Amino acid sequence: MKNTIPVLSALFFSLGASSVAQGAEGKPDVLVPYRSSTASEQARVSTESRMAWWHEAKFGMFVHWGIYSVPAGEYNGKTQPNSAEWIMNRGRIPIAEYGKFAAQFNPTQFNAEEFVLRAKSAGMKYIVITAKHHDGFSMFGSKASSYNVVDATPFKRDVMKELSNACQKHGMRFGFYYSQAQDWHHPGGMGNTWDKDLKRVSTDEYIREKAIPEVKQLLTGYGPIGIFWWDTPRKMSKESMDGLSSLTALQPGIITNDRLGEGYPGDHQTFERKIPVEGAAGQNWEVCMPISGSWGFKSSDTSFLTPTTLIRNLVDIASKGGNYLLNVSPTAQGTLLPASIERLKAIGEWMKVNGEAIYGTTASPFPALPWGRCTQKLTASGGSLYLHVFDWPADGKLTLPGLRSKVQSARLLASGQAVAAKSAGDSMVFSLEGKAPDAIASVIEVKLSEPLQVAALLPAQKADGSIKLSVAIADLHSEVARHATLKAAGDVWAADWLHPDAPLSWQFKVTKPGTYTVRAVVSGAGGGKLKVAIGASSAVGEITREEKGAKRTVVLGTLTLTGAGVQTLTLTPENAGWTGFRLHHVELLP
Ligand code: GLC
């Protein structure tokens, strides 16, 4: 989102080179075979080589499946708030009561191979499934606790084993989610504050008796495990954390997330339900998101994301250099609802045509593009840019601002049809014919015949001196702002700007010095004081709260632009009384 992209192409070679091997598409991946190893052996498998397949993959399936799919969000005739896998907690259901769902868990329609093939045809390259969620029920034949799918349900099948086998057969990477700290069933697990019959033991004891043996079993008895996905970090003894963490060395090449506990950053960051405004260069990150409202199956949940949102999310995340882990929620019969199946199919169809613009790509070298997103596979001598067009231009002219390198050729991935490119000043203009081949995202591959060069293009004042600076092109000066969410609201991109310690700034070209009214266009219920400054001129304006959160334009003050040239406008929230709202853009009016 930087609007100060250096003209240097070197930066982009290094991004390209640190990315990944290409061309695994279509072919089954070569899986790292399981073998026991020592910690030092594990250390030798460098982070970069361990992460290579994951970067290539870009898209995975998350699965929340457990005995909570039996009540499916309803308890005692009431729909429980929140995500369905939290029902035991939200409904304050005693262990003995909740355990009855195990006796009813009989997913006779479950077919591991069908399941894996569904993910595969959606274009997903890995699966991460809940081996044990906070409820403490083990979805595999646990040797540490009989409260598991083999010993405590009429189904008696080790569904994790079946999935692991199916994944190996179909070239799908396989990973486990494991809730290591919370366990509402074990007397030493964290989180159960309602069960009065629970005779408490220490957390260390729970880790020793249950978590460690279970994690060890998962990492030694289930074939090659690509990912270990910890959840809900809590304060634990160092001994417990080290004990858990060291187990991952049992699978050389395994990737872990950042949710084991403080001081254990893992290999990648996790963003839950949110797409960050921008991805930090050189960091590994993944957005996990349910396909509807709940992670676990909830019968009343009909809030499925549309195929448009899902596909554009995947594109948006790839354009920022991240991975997308999309969650589905099997029912107590072991099936997915048609609503999920249809959406997976829609993504799969799009990926069949456009997958090469996702797999193995790295982050866009451009600041926000008004019509869509960009991903890239750049090389030292050129390589490809992929333009994902969300809004097909009515006049057939698609402008890529800042592209200076020579274009060798351009074509639509959907049809192979050539697209003419013509440079116009500091931009490249592509001539598109007819209608968009895909209403969700049409992809144009642009092959460069020389190293990438991008001009730093700054927004400039219009002839009357006015200028509109959108949040999408703001420079963000804190992690907090970077992690805020971008949401599409019509064609306006707006950010939840929730933190008073996160200034935003814009560089822009001043061509008409003078006195200007500065206004902010905001929405959302919150409010607070905002300081706006350009050079030595500043003012403080107040966004008043608005119960309904309606979109409103607020005058922040009057500022003077002194000389012509590049200037910086900075917006700084004042801490006192601040509550977050959504900022769309700021504008200067003569
Ligand atoms: C949270 C929730 C959990 C869900 C997870 C997915 O940690 O507690 O229910 O499994 O997020 O990211």
XYZ file of C-alpha atoms in Angstrom, residues 97-507:
411
model
C -24.019 -33.773 29.515
C -21.789 -32.708 26.659
C -20.257 -36.188 26.507
C -23.651 -37.525 25.381
C -23.074 -35.936 21.981
C -20.247 -38.443 21.494
C -22.713 -41.305 21.764
C -24.766 -39.645 18.996
C -21.845 -38.943 16.688
C -22.190 -41.405 13.830
C -21.134 -39.739 10.559
C -21.930 -42.701 8.341
C -21.843 -40.582 5.205
C -18.253 -39.531 5.762
C -15.927 -40.468 2.943
C -12.371 -39.254 3.406
C -11.422 -39.641 -0.214
C -14.441 -37.754 -1.460
C -13.653 -35.053 1.068
C -10.055 -34.680 -0.037
C -11.020 -34.696 -3.700
C -13.507 -31.919 -3.043
C -10.747 -29.765 -1.599
C -8.477 -30.701 -4.455
C -10.960 -29.750 -7.128
C -11.494 -26.406 -5.398
C -7.800 -25.784 -6.056
C -6.794 -26.220 -2.424
C -3.352 -27.663 -1.818
C -3.509 -28.451 1.888
C -5.980 -29.432 4.582
C -5.780 -28.502 8.252
C -8.331 -30.254 10.471
C -9.257 -30.060 14.150
C -7.692 -33.090 15.828
C -8.851 -31.719 19.189
C -10.726 -28.495 19.763
C -11.296 -26.681 23.059
C -14.070 -29.125 24.033
C -11.327 -31.716 24.622
C -12.799 -34.396 22.355
C -10.106 -36.120 20.303
C -11.152 -36.767 16.716
C -8.603 -39.566 16.377
C -7.902 -42.844 18.163
C -6.126 -41.166 21.060
C -4.068 -43.430 23.295
C -3.986 -40.765 26.003
C -7.723 -40.292 26.432
C -10.644 -42.591 25.730
C -12.750 -39.495 25.073
C -12.154 -39.933 21.378
C -13.886 -40.770 18.122
C -12.781 -44.419 18.094
C -13.528 -45.308 21.719
C -16.461 -43.044 22.571
C -18.665 -42.955 19.480
C -20.714 -45.593 17.666
C -18.742 -44.678 14.532
C -15.489 -46.124 15.945
C -13.431 -45.028 12.928
C -10.252 -43.001 13.139
C -11.299 -40.252 10.753
C -7.893 -38.570 10.946
C -6.184 -41.733 9.799
C -8.604 -42.017 6.898
C -8.012 -38.411 5.911
C -4.270 -38.747 6.215
C -4.321 -41.776 3.907
C -6.575 -40.043 1.404
C -4.336 -36.973 1.424
C -1.254 -39.053 0.721
C -3.035 -40.833 -2.091
C -4.143 -37.590 -3.749
C -1.070 -35.426 -3.252
C -2.695 -33.170 -0.675
C -0.628 -31.812 2.205
C -2.167 -32.678 5.551
C -2.043 -30.785 8.827
C -3.542 -30.847 12.302
C -5.201 -28.120 14.323
C -4.733 -28.811 18.027
C -6.065 -26.761 20.945
C -3.172 -27.174 23.328
C -4.116 -24.925 26.224
C -7.881 -25.000 26.435
C -9.445 -28.349 27.193
C -12.880 -28.157 28.784
C -12.932 -31.890 29.477
C -9.641 -32.510 31.276
C -9.427 -31.282 34.890
C -6.122 -29.567 34.123
C -7.143 -28.022 30.802
C -7.906 -24.324 30.662
C -11.230 -22.678 30.000
C -13.882 -24.708 31.815
C -15.148 -22.308 34.464
C -18.659 -23.705 34.778
C -18.289 -27.371 35.638
C -18.494 -27.509 39.390
C -17.829 -31.281 39.550
C -14.403 -30.877 38.000
C -11.669 -31.854 40.478
C -8.929 -29.529 39.304
C -5.356 -30.624 38.610
C -2.514 -28.456 37.330
C -2.139 -27.369 33.717
C 1.279 -29.011 33.685
C -0.367 -32.291 34.558
C -2.851 -31.938 31.706
C -0.039 -31.129 29.279
C 1.985 -34.115 30.498
C -0.916 -36.589 30.564
C -2.886 -35.592 27.548
C -1.568 -32.867 25.274
C 2.010 -34.096 24.910
C 1.147 -37.758 24.320
C -1.604 -36.795 21.880
C 0.546 -34.403 19.886
C 3.283 -37.019 19.792
C 0.833 -39.605 18.531
C -0.457 -37.238 15.862
C 3.073 -36.531 14.713
C 4.190 -40.142 14.584
C 1.173 -42.237 13.664
C -0.479 -40.294 10.854
C 2.013 -40.215 8.014
C 3.589 -37.024 6.745
C 2.205 -33.979 8.547
C 2.785 -30.701 6.744
C 1.393 -28.293 9.323
C 0.813 -28.166 13.038
C -1.724 -25.453 13.811
C -1.812 -24.574 17.513
C -4.695 -22.515 18.876
C -5.558 -20.085 21.647
C -2.190 -19.434 23.286
C -2.377 -19.093 27.066
C 0.219 -18.629 29.740
C 1.796 -21.976 30.575
C 4.997 -23.111 32.225
C 8.084 -22.985 30.067
C 8.464 -26.719 30.546
C 5.004 -27.350 29.085
C 5.509 -25.048 26.142
C 8.956 -26.426 25.360
C 7.605 -29.942 25.702
C 4.912 -29.251 23.102
C 7.074 -27.190 20.816
C 9.921 -29.694 20.647
C 7.566 -32.407 19.399
C 7.218 -30.777 16.010
C 10.808 -31.853 15.314
C 9.353 -35.334 14.890
C 8.279 -34.261 11.423
C 11.156 -32.687 9.560
C 9.812 -30.030 7.296
C 6.692 -29.311 9.335
C 5.308 -25.747 9.421
C 3.815 -24.282 12.604
C 1.707 -21.201 13.234
C 2.105 -18.435 15.817
C -0.465 -19.634 18.341
C 1.492 -21.898 20.673
C 2.291 -19.220 23.199
C 4.291 -16.100 23.821
C 7.885 -16.509 22.724
C 6.998 -19.149 20.116
C 6.482 -17.218 16.901
C 6.196 -20.327 14.726
C 6.676 -20.092 10.982
C 3.723 -17.947 10.033
C 1.400 -15.326 11.409
C -2.337 -15.947 11.559
C -5.101 -13.473 10.779
C -8.503 -14.637 11.875
C -11.495 -13.709 9.725
C -9.647 -10.602 8.521
C -7.529 -9.693 5.559
C -4.769 -7.299 6.571
C -4.616 -3.976 4.782
C -1.162 -4.858 3.571
C 1.254 -7.759 3.951
C 4.629 -7.027 5.442
C 7.387 -7.963 2.996
C 9.332 -11.061 3.954
C 6.771 -12.274 6.484
C 4.789 -15.478 6.196
C 1.114 -15.072 6.953
C -2.190 -16.791 6.473
C -5.775 -15.609 6.736
C -8.162 -18.186 8.159
C -11.834 -17.572 7.579
C -15.021 -19.616 7.778
C -17.027 -19.980 4.579
C -20.097 -18.918 6.595
C -20.418 -17.391 10.061
C -19.383 -20.332 12.228
C -16.268 -22.506 12.203
C -18.054 -25.621 13.411
C -21.329 -26.736 11.791
C -24.253 -24.599 12.950
C -27.634 -25.482 11.503
C -28.994 -21.933 11.776
C -26.005 -20.371 10.037
C -26.888 -19.344 6.514
C -24.447 -16.470 6.153
C -22.342 -18.063 3.443
C -19.882 -15.789 1.706
C -20.657 -15.372 -1.980
C -18.382 -16.934 -4.619
C -17.441 -13.370 -5.606
C -16.236 -12.559 -2.105
C -14.422 -15.877 -1.737
C -12.576 -15.624 -5.043
C -11.737 -11.961 -4.560
C -10.538 -12.702 -1.024
C -8.170 -15.319 -2.399
C -6.909 -12.873 -5.016
C -6.617 -10.024 -2.509
C -4.639 -12.191 -0.079
C -2.327 -13.500 -2.814
C -1.766 -9.934 -4.032
C -0.480 -9.080 -0.559
C 1.713 -12.171 -0.323
C -0.387 -14.309 2.043
C -2.153 -17.678 2.103
C -5.894 -18.301 2.408
C -7.128 -21.062 4.713
C -10.831 -21.357 4.042
C -12.859 -23.237 6.617
C -15.687 -25.672 5.968
C -17.892 -27.300 8.597
C -18.874 -30.954 8.153
C -22.208 -32.009 9.645
C -22.697 -34.840 12.133
C -23.326 -37.072 9.092
C -19.858 -36.279 7.803
C -21.011 -34.269 4.803
C -20.866 -30.666 3.697
C -23.983 -28.628 3.001
C -24.757 -27.979 -0.685
C -24.078 -24.280 -0.019
C -20.449 -25.130 0.773
C -20.095 -27.631 -2.030
C -21.387 -25.141 -4.615
C -18.957 -22.499 -3.437
C -15.990 -24.849 -3.492
C -16.979 -25.780 -7.035
C -17.185 -22.143 -8.095
C -13.722 -21.430 -6.709
C -12.401 -24.590 -8.386
C -13.769 -23.524 -11.752
C -12.128 -20.153 -11.433
C -8.859 -21.734 -10.320
C -8.851 -24.162 -13.242
C -8.682 -21.190 -15.591
C -6.705 -18.754 -13.463
C -4.731 -20.873 -11.006
C -1.391 -19.909 -12.487
C -2.078 -16.330 -11.380
C -2.336 -17.566 -7.757
C -0.042 -20.575 -7.214
C 3.574 -19.673 -6.608
C 2.953 -15.949 -6.988
C 4.226 -13.207 -4.705
C 2.875 -9.854 -3.616
C 1.958 -7.090 -6.020
C 4.672 -4.538 -6.728
C 2.020 -1.827 -7.142
C 0.120 0.245 -4.625
C -3.666 -0.272 -4.554
C -5.131 -0.567 -8.041
C -8.538 0.970 -8.609
C -9.868 -1.881 -10.793
C -8.596 -4.971 -8.964
C -5.384 -6.662 -7.851
C -2.020 -7.802 -9.166
C 0.105 -10.860 -8.411
C 3.487 -11.643 -9.929
C 6.087 -14.203 -10.900
C 8.966 -11.909 -11.679
C 12.438 -13.017 -12.646
C 15.754 -11.253 -13.056
C 15.045 -10.736 -16.752
C 11.322 -10.028 -16.707
C 8.730 -12.620 -15.817
C 4.978 -12.181 -15.475
C 2.522 -9.854 -13.841
C -1.037 -11.062 -13.426
C -3.715 -8.414 -13.487
C -6.897 -9.559 -11.758
C -9.594 -7.282 -13.120
C -12.604 -6.995 -10.779
C -14.103 -3.975 -12.556
C -13.831 -4.413 -16.309
C -13.429 -0.948 -17.859
C -16.473 0.187 -19.832
C -14.254 1.913 -22.423
C -11.964 -1.111 -22.769
C -8.907 0.795 -21.520
C -7.203 -0.682 -18.479
C -4.478 1.508 -17.034
C -1.651 0.074 -14.967
C -0.204 3.125 -13.261
C 3.555 3.232 -12.943
C 4.571 0.298 -15.163
C 7.633 1.410 -17.118
C 9.097 -1.917 -18.269
C 8.601 -3.097 -21.830
C 5.767 -5.547 -22.295
C 6.623 -8.566 -24.414
C 3.056 -9.835 -24.657
C -0.201 -9.876 -22.761
C -3.089 -12.330 -22.911
C -6.300 -13.206 -21.189
C -5.925 -16.422 -19.224
C -9.545 -17.362 -19.930
C -9.231 -17.453 -23.717
C -5.570 -16.972 -24.541
C -6.662 -13.941 -26.549
C -3.844 -11.417 -27.001
C -4.222 -8.032 -25.344
C -2.501 -4.991 -26.811
C -0.357 -2.903 -24.471
C 0.735 0.668 -25.085
C 2.801 2.811 -22.818
C 1.429 6.249 -22.041
C 3.752 8.368 -19.942
C 4.360 6.575 -16.679
C 1.552 4.098 -17.205
C 0.776 1.127 -19.397
C -2.615 0.988 -21.044
C -4.125 -2.334 -22.099
C -6.843 -2.506 -24.717
C -9.535 -4.967 -23.777
C -12.150 -6.171 -26.178
C -15.740 -7.039 -25.424
C -17.174 -8.100 -22.118
C -15.300 -9.371 -19.069
C -14.649 -13.112 -19.517
C -15.314 -13.509 -15.799
C -17.626 -11.228 -13.847
C -15.727 -11.991 -10.623
C -12.127 -11.586 -11.748
C -10.688 -11.769 -15.276
C -6.963 -12.317 -15.361
C -4.509 -10.844 -17.839
C -0.997 -12.229 -17.873
C 1.528 -9.542 -18.771
C 4.938 -10.878 -19.819
C 7.749 -8.401 -19.385
C 10.729 -8.437 -21.694
C 12.932 -6.655 -19.178
C 13.246 -6.316 -15.401
C 10.313 -4.728 -13.659
C 10.434 -0.987 -13.267
C 7.683 0.830 -11.469
C 7.523 4.599 -11.261
C 6.557 6.140 -7.965
C 3.339 7.879 -8.871
C 1.979 10.288 -6.355
C -1.558 11.600 -6.306
C -1.734 15.187 -7.477
C -4.119 18.114 -7.059
C -6.764 18.576 -9.728
C -6.978 21.759 -11.775
C -9.176 23.423 -9.122
C -6.693 22.425 -6.405
C -8.884 19.722 -4.853
C -7.542 16.276 -4.079
C -9.027 13.076 -2.667
C -6.739 10.761 -0.700
C -8.204 7.325 -0.134
C -7.283 5.039 2.720
C -6.362 2.360 0.190
C -3.251 4.313 -0.801
C -2.327 5.634 2.641
C 1.032 4.902 4.201
C 0.508 3.006 7.404
C 2.862 3.632 10.251
C 2.071 0.881 12.671
C 1.395 -2.822 12.765
C -2.031 -2.007 14.180
C -3.084 -0.092 11.113
C -1.555 -2.686 8.850
C -3.700 -5.311 10.511
C -6.902 -3.341 10.214
C -9.408 -4.707 7.736
C -10.105 -3.487 4.286
C -13.630 -3.900 3.147
C -15.219 -3.274 -0.182
C -18.178 -0.955 0.053
C -19.288 -0.454 -3.509
C -16.195 0.858 -5.187
C -14.896 2.539 -2.062
C -12.284 0.805 -0.001
C -12.573 1.614 3.642
C -10.456 0.653 6.617
C -11.549 -0.028 10.143
C -9.274 2.390 11.789
C -9.493 1.218 15.298
C -6.396 2.335 17.061
C -5.417 5.733 18.409
C -1.716 5.014 18.005
C -1.809 4.511 14.295
C -1.170 7.613 12.209
C -1.855 7.507 8.489
C -0.115 9.646 5.932
C -0.164 10.417 2.238
C 2.457 11.980 0.051
